[in-house]
């Protein structure tokens, strides 16, 4: 009644075919025995690439094999098996790509891999299963640069996610146009193109904002469902002091609030129980849907899953939605209009939202946006130190110059403002002085004032600005190096989030995915991998150079060790032969 046909369990009934994955136990044991990238490459040269590929995929999905590679990096986490398996899979894929790239004729290996890659592309549950298994982002970033995995992601992206992305970009452009016109009418006082222009633009904007709102809510719900699929089981008895209070107070408070809301329902259940009605299903439902989620994480129970709230792009999306809803609501409400302050805030959030959409389209855009993220993050210590320096000098200048009148400085311009009249004005003046060199020499008419000015210019313009340039340069090189990993991780998240929407894309719009097209993708990514040594950026070049040196040194060391091992085995065989001859002579005597 059932048969295995092309990786699908096909039955005689009308049920849809069920995709399965075959786990090769012997191949899994081969890859788990490897302890270094060189061992993975040796396994890829020695064994069939298709079997190793299947073993890596099957082991990640099952997440039951006790992988030894990189065990310390994942120790103590519930998702150790799946995450460690993804790390092993990354090394397997890299080793296969390296071996394929070394072959003069790689068509045979590509022909073996293409059907397997196509199977993953057609499997809609492959990537969502990783989220359910709790695979960490760090493990995904290890796998993302692998040519084989990039071929899978690129094919999945072209099969539907790209249409969703560009559809959202088109909607966003329409929203920006509507906002620009409404802001021009309310803030700048422009004239209308036709009588009902503002109403039409606000209605269209509401439709677009409603789409993005539903998209964000569905993303929050999906993240919450994935997190609650395997909730934490933290024992509060092991916590002490402030940790115990921080754990229990929000949970008890939320339990109290929920109890107030469902108290009438509790009374109804109590009455039904006394009447002999079985209320056990309702009790289990309350435990599963209320009690356990609250014990796991109160914010997750309220809809803010950990993975969602730890991604700052989601908070920018919330700011974009709140400001957009408020702006257009005020613009259409009777007796009110869009204020210039709200228009500026909405414009900023629209710009950030555009960056969040563009970063999915191309690796070059992702690299630039990642560079900005990296610079902002790396500048956190510099900003704190700069604020301390600025406050120290601002208070010093304010003590020196704050009590003077404008006439004491002898300004050449009549009616010139006092740059140090208040502490707030002093901060602003020193900020312009430090970064733009904007100051009036008449202000510092005494030697002690000029000495303090010279010290401030030396600290800010000479020391801190050069440190700032060094930090920005280093951050750019780090962003260039890690851009591929983060770009493909973001693309994986986009494919997972839009998986349900891509089903509604017409089939005639989707490109044909077959073995031939997958072969072409594999050839392209493998060629790009072979040319990866031409990496821009000093850090990337240094890492690639060191990798090449270490690989060459390791190969020569292993080759020498094997020669010594062969010579030692030959000597041992000779000694055993001579020992057997000696034993034979002793027996004859």
Short mmCIF file of C-alpha atoms in Angstrom, two decimals, residues 301-551:
data_model
loop_
_atom_site.label_atom_id
_atom_site.label_comp_id
_atom_site.label_asym_id
_atom_site.label_seq_id
_atom_site.Cartn_x
_atom_site.Cartn_y
_atom_site.Cartn_z
CA UNK A 301 2.69 34.94 27.98
CA UNK A 302 1.72 38.51 27.05
CA UNK A 303 2.97 37.95 23.48
CA UNK A 304 6.53 39.29 23.66
CA UNK A 305 8.60 36.16 23.07
CA UNK A 306 12.26 36.25 24.00
CA UNK A 307 13.51 35.84 20.44
CA UNK A 308 11.17 38.62 19.29
CA UNK A 309 12.02 41.16 21.98
CA UNK A 310 15.79 40.51 21.71
CA UNK A 311 15.76 41.59 18.05
CA UNK A 312 15.89 45.39 18.11
CA UNK A 313 14.57 45.55 14.54
CA UNK A 314 11.20 44.42 15.92
CA UNK A 315 11.10 47.38 18.30
CA UNK A 316 11.79 49.72 15.39
CA UNK A 317 8.87 48.07 13.58
CA UNK A 318 6.64 48.75 16.59
CA UNK A 319 7.77 52.37 16.64
CA UNK A 320 7.09 52.62 12.91
CA UNK A 321 3.57 51.20 13.28
CA UNK A 322 2.65 53.34 16.31
CA UNK A 323 3.92 56.58 14.76
CA UNK A 324 2.31 55.82 11.37
CA UNK A 325 -1.09 54.95 12.88
CA UNK A 326 -0.98 58.10 15.06
CA UNK A 327 0.14 60.39 12.25
CA UNK A 328 -2.53 59.37 9.76
CA UNK A 329 -5.24 59.23 12.44
CA UNK A 330 -4.50 62.82 13.47
CA UNK A 331 -4.34 63.88 9.83
CA UNK A 332 -7.86 62.60 9.09
CA UNK A 333 -9.52 63.39 12.46
CA UNK A 334 -11.89 66.32 12.52
CA UNK A 335 -10.43 69.47 14.05
CA UNK A 336 -6.84 68.19 14.21
CA UNK A 337 -3.84 68.05 11.92
CA UNK A 338 -0.47 66.36 11.70
CA UNK A 339 2.07 68.20 13.85
CA UNK A 340 5.59 68.82 12.63
CA UNK A 341 7.12 66.97 15.62
CA UNK A 342 5.14 63.80 14.91
CA UNK A 343 5.92 64.15 11.20
CA UNK A 344 9.65 64.20 11.93
CA UNK A 345 9.43 61.17 14.26
CA UNK A 346 7.42 59.24 11.67
CA UNK A 347 9.92 60.14 8.96
CA UNK A 348 12.77 58.73 11.05
CA UNK A 349 10.92 55.47 11.68
CA UNK A 350 10.04 55.20 7.99
CA UNK A 351 13.72 55.50 7.13
CA UNK A 352 14.67 52.77 9.61
CA UNK A 353 11.91 50.51 8.26
CA UNK A 354 13.21 51.01 4.73
CA UNK A 355 16.68 49.94 5.87
CA UNK A 356 15.22 46.82 7.51
CA UNK A 357 13.58 45.85 4.20
CA UNK A 358 16.55 46.65 1.99
CA UNK A 359 18.96 44.55 4.08
CA UNK A 360 17.27 41.37 2.82
CA UNK A 361 17.68 42.17 -0.86
CA UNK A 362 21.43 42.08 -1.40
CA UNK A 363 24.60 41.28 0.51
CA UNK A 364 26.11 44.68 -0.36
CA UNK A 365 23.20 46.50 1.29
CA UNK A 366 23.37 44.11 4.22
CA UNK A 367 27.08 44.80 4.63
CA UNK A 368 26.53 48.56 4.76
CA UNK A 369 23.60 48.36 7.20
CA UNK A 370 25.54 45.86 9.29
CA UNK A 371 28.45 48.31 9.32
CA UNK A 372 26.19 51.01 10.80
CA UNK A 373 24.88 48.54 13.41
CA UNK A 374 28.39 47.43 14.31
CA UNK A 375 29.69 50.99 14.60
CA UNK A 376 26.81 52.04 16.86
CA UNK A 377 27.35 48.99 19.07
CA UNK A 378 31.13 49.40 19.28
CA UNK A 379 30.82 53.10 20.12
CA UNK A 380 28.92 52.48 23.36
CA UNK A 381 32.05 52.69 25.55
CA UNK A 382 33.40 55.64 23.57
CA UNK A 383 30.12 57.54 23.94
CA UNK A 384 30.06 57.03 27.71
CA UNK A 385 33.66 58.20 28.06
CA UNK A 386 33.03 61.17 25.75
CA UNK A 387 29.98 62.19 27.78
CA UNK A 388 32.07 62.10 30.96
CA UNK A 389 34.74 64.32 29.36
CA UNK A 390 32.07 66.64 27.98
CA UNK A 391 30.35 67.00 31.36
CA UNK A 392 33.64 67.70 33.15
CA UNK A 393 34.68 70.43 30.73
CA UNK A 394 31.14 71.82 30.47
CA UNK A 395 30.93 72.33 34.21
CA UNK A 396 34.41 73.87 34.22
CA UNK A 397 33.55 76.32 31.42
CA UNK A 398 30.23 77.11 33.05
CA UNK A 399 31.95 77.97 36.33
CA UNK A 400 34.42 80.21 34.52
CA UNK A 401 32.12 81.94 32.02
CA UNK A 402 28.53 81.43 33.17
CA UNK A 403 28.42 84.48 35.47
CA UNK A 404 29.80 86.89 32.82
CA UNK A 405 27.60 89.17 30.73
CA UNK A 406 27.76 89.27 26.96
CA UNK A 407 29.36 92.75 27.07
CA UNK A 408 32.34 91.31 28.98
CA UNK A 409 33.39 89.22 25.98
CA UNK A 410 33.55 92.10 23.51
CA UNK A 411 31.70 90.28 20.72
CA UNK A 412 31.98 91.95 17.32
CA UNK A 413 28.37 91.10 16.41
CA UNK A 414 25.74 93.24 18.10
CA UNK A 415 23.15 91.19 19.94
CA UNK A 416 25.22 87.98 19.91
CA UNK A 417 23.96 85.29 22.27
CA UNK A 418 25.89 84.21 25.36
CA UNK A 419 27.27 80.71 24.48
CA UNK A 420 27.81 79.75 28.15
CA UNK A 421 24.89 81.47 29.88
CA UNK A 422 23.34 78.17 31.04
CA UNK A 423 24.71 74.68 31.58
CA UNK A 424 22.53 73.35 28.72
CA UNK A 425 23.86 76.03 26.36
CA UNK A 426 27.41 75.27 27.54
CA UNK A 427 27.03 71.57 26.61
CA UNK A 428 25.77 72.51 23.16
CA UNK A 429 28.58 75.03 22.60
CA UNK A 430 31.28 72.54 23.64
CA UNK A 431 29.79 69.88 21.36
CA UNK A 432 30.10 72.26 18.39
CA UNK A 433 33.55 73.27 19.57
CA UNK A 434 34.79 69.68 19.83
CA UNK A 435 33.52 68.39 16.47
CA UNK A 436 33.28 71.52 14.31
CA UNK A 437 35.76 73.88 15.95
CA UNK A 438 33.05 76.54 16.26
CA UNK A 439 34.03 79.16 18.87
CA UNK A 440 34.67 82.87 19.24
CA UNK A 441 38.14 83.85 20.47
CA UNK A 442 36.77 86.90 22.30
CA UNK A 443 35.04 84.59 24.78
CA UNK A 444 38.39 83.37 26.19
CA UNK A 445 39.99 86.69 27.04
CA UNK A 446 41.95 85.48 30.07
CA UNK A 447 44.95 83.09 30.12
CA UNK A 448 43.23 80.51 32.35
CA UNK A 449 40.25 80.43 29.97
CA UNK A 450 42.59 79.83 27.02
CA UNK A 451 44.45 77.09 28.92
CA UNK A 452 41.17 75.27 29.57
CA UNK A 453 40.22 75.73 25.91
CA UNK A 454 43.56 74.30 24.76
CA UNK A 455 43.13 71.28 27.05
CA UNK A 456 39.62 70.62 25.71
CA UNK A 457 40.71 70.89 22.07
CA UNK A 458 43.64 68.53 22.69
CA UNK A 459 41.48 65.90 24.41
CA UNK A 460 38.62 66.01 21.91
CA UNK A 461 40.11 66.99 18.54
CA UNK A 462 43.46 65.24 18.90
CA UNK A 463 42.80 62.21 21.11
CA UNK A 464 39.11 61.30 21.04
CA UNK A 465 38.49 62.03 17.35
CA UNK A 466 41.41 59.81 16.34
CA UNK A 467 40.12 57.08 18.64
CA UNK A 468 36.69 57.49 17.01
CA UNK A 469 38.19 57.09 13.53
CA UNK A 470 40.06 53.96 14.64
CA UNK A 471 36.90 52.41 16.11
CA UNK A 472 34.87 53.15 12.98
CA UNK A 473 37.57 51.68 10.73
CA UNK A 474 37.87 48.53 12.82
CA UNK A 475 34.09 48.12 12.97
CA UNK A 476 33.86 48.41 9.20
CA UNK A 477 36.40 45.64 8.70
CA UNK A 478 34.60 43.40 11.20
CA UNK A 479 31.29 44.10 9.49
CA UNK A 480 32.80 43.20 6.12
CA UNK A 481 34.04 39.91 7.53
CA UNK A 482 30.79 38.87 9.24
CA UNK A 483 28.36 40.27 6.66
CA UNK A 484 27.79 36.97 4.76
CA UNK A 485 26.94 35.06 7.95
CA UNK A 486 24.45 37.65 9.20
CA UNK A 487 23.00 38.28 5.74
CA UNK A 488 22.17 34.62 5.15
CA UNK A 489 20.91 34.22 8.70
CA UNK A 490 18.56 37.16 8.06
CA UNK A 491 17.51 35.57 4.76
CA UNK A 492 16.79 32.31 6.59
CA UNK A 493 14.57 34.21 9.05
CA UNK A 494 12.78 35.91 6.14
CA UNK A 495 12.13 32.56 4.45
CA UNK A 496 10.80 31.10 7.71
CA UNK A 497 8.57 34.11 8.45
CA UNK A 498 7.09 34.31 4.95
CA UNK A 499 6.69 30.55 4.47
CA UNK A 500 2.93 30.71 4.92
CA UNK A 501 2.53 33.66 2.55
CA UNK A 502 4.58 32.21 -0.30
CA UNK A 503 1.98 29.47 -0.77
CA UNK A 504 -0.32 32.09 -2.30
CA UNK A 505 2.22 33.18 -4.93
CA UNK A 506 1.02 31.99 -8.36
CA UNK A 507 3.01 29.05 -9.71
CA UNK A 508 3.66 30.79 -13.02
CA UNK A 509 5.57 33.52 -11.18
CA UNK A 510 7.93 31.11 -9.44
CA UNK A 511 11.10 29.97 -11.22
CA UNK A 512 11.39 26.33 -12.18
CA UNK A 513 13.30 24.38 -9.53
CA UNK A 514 14.72 21.16 -10.93
CA UNK A 515 17.97 19.24 -10.87
CA UNK A 516 19.41 21.30 -13.74
CA UNK A 517 18.71 24.64 -12.04
CA UNK A 518 20.14 23.36 -8.74
CA UNK A 519 23.30 22.20 -10.57
CA UNK A 520 23.73 25.70 -11.94
CA UNK A 521 23.28 27.22 -8.48
CA UNK A 522 25.81 24.81 -7.01
CA UNK A 523 28.32 25.62 -9.75
CA UNK A 524 27.86 29.35 -9.12
CA UNK A 525 28.26 29.19 -5.33
CA UNK A 526 31.22 26.79 -5.56
CA UNK A 527 32.94 29.10 -8.04
CA UNK A 528 32.27 32.04 -5.71
CA UNK A 529 33.71 30.01 -2.82
CA UNK A 530 36.89 29.28 -4.77
CA UNK A 531 37.29 33.00 -5.43
CA UNK A 532 36.64 33.94 -1.79
CA UNK A 533 40.31 34.69 -1.14
CA UNK A 534 39.80 38.04 -2.87
CA UNK A 535 38.02 39.26 0.23
CA UNK A 536 37.83 43.04 0.76
CA UNK A 537 38.97 44.29 4.10
CA UNK A 538 42.15 43.75 6.04
CA UNK A 539 40.69 41.40 8.64
CA UNK A 540 39.09 39.15 6.03
CA UNK A 541 42.29 38.97 4.04
CA UNK A 542 44.33 38.20 7.15
CA UNK A 543 41.94 35.44 8.24
CA UNK A 544 41.95 33.83 4.80
CA UNK A 545 45.73 34.05 4.65
CA UNK A 546 46.14 32.48 8.10
CA UNK A 547 43.67 29.74 7.16
CA UNK A 548 45.68 28.90 4.08
CA UNK A 549 48.94 28.81 6.05
CA UNK A 550 47.44 26.63 8.81
CA UNK A 551 45.87 24.28 6.29
#
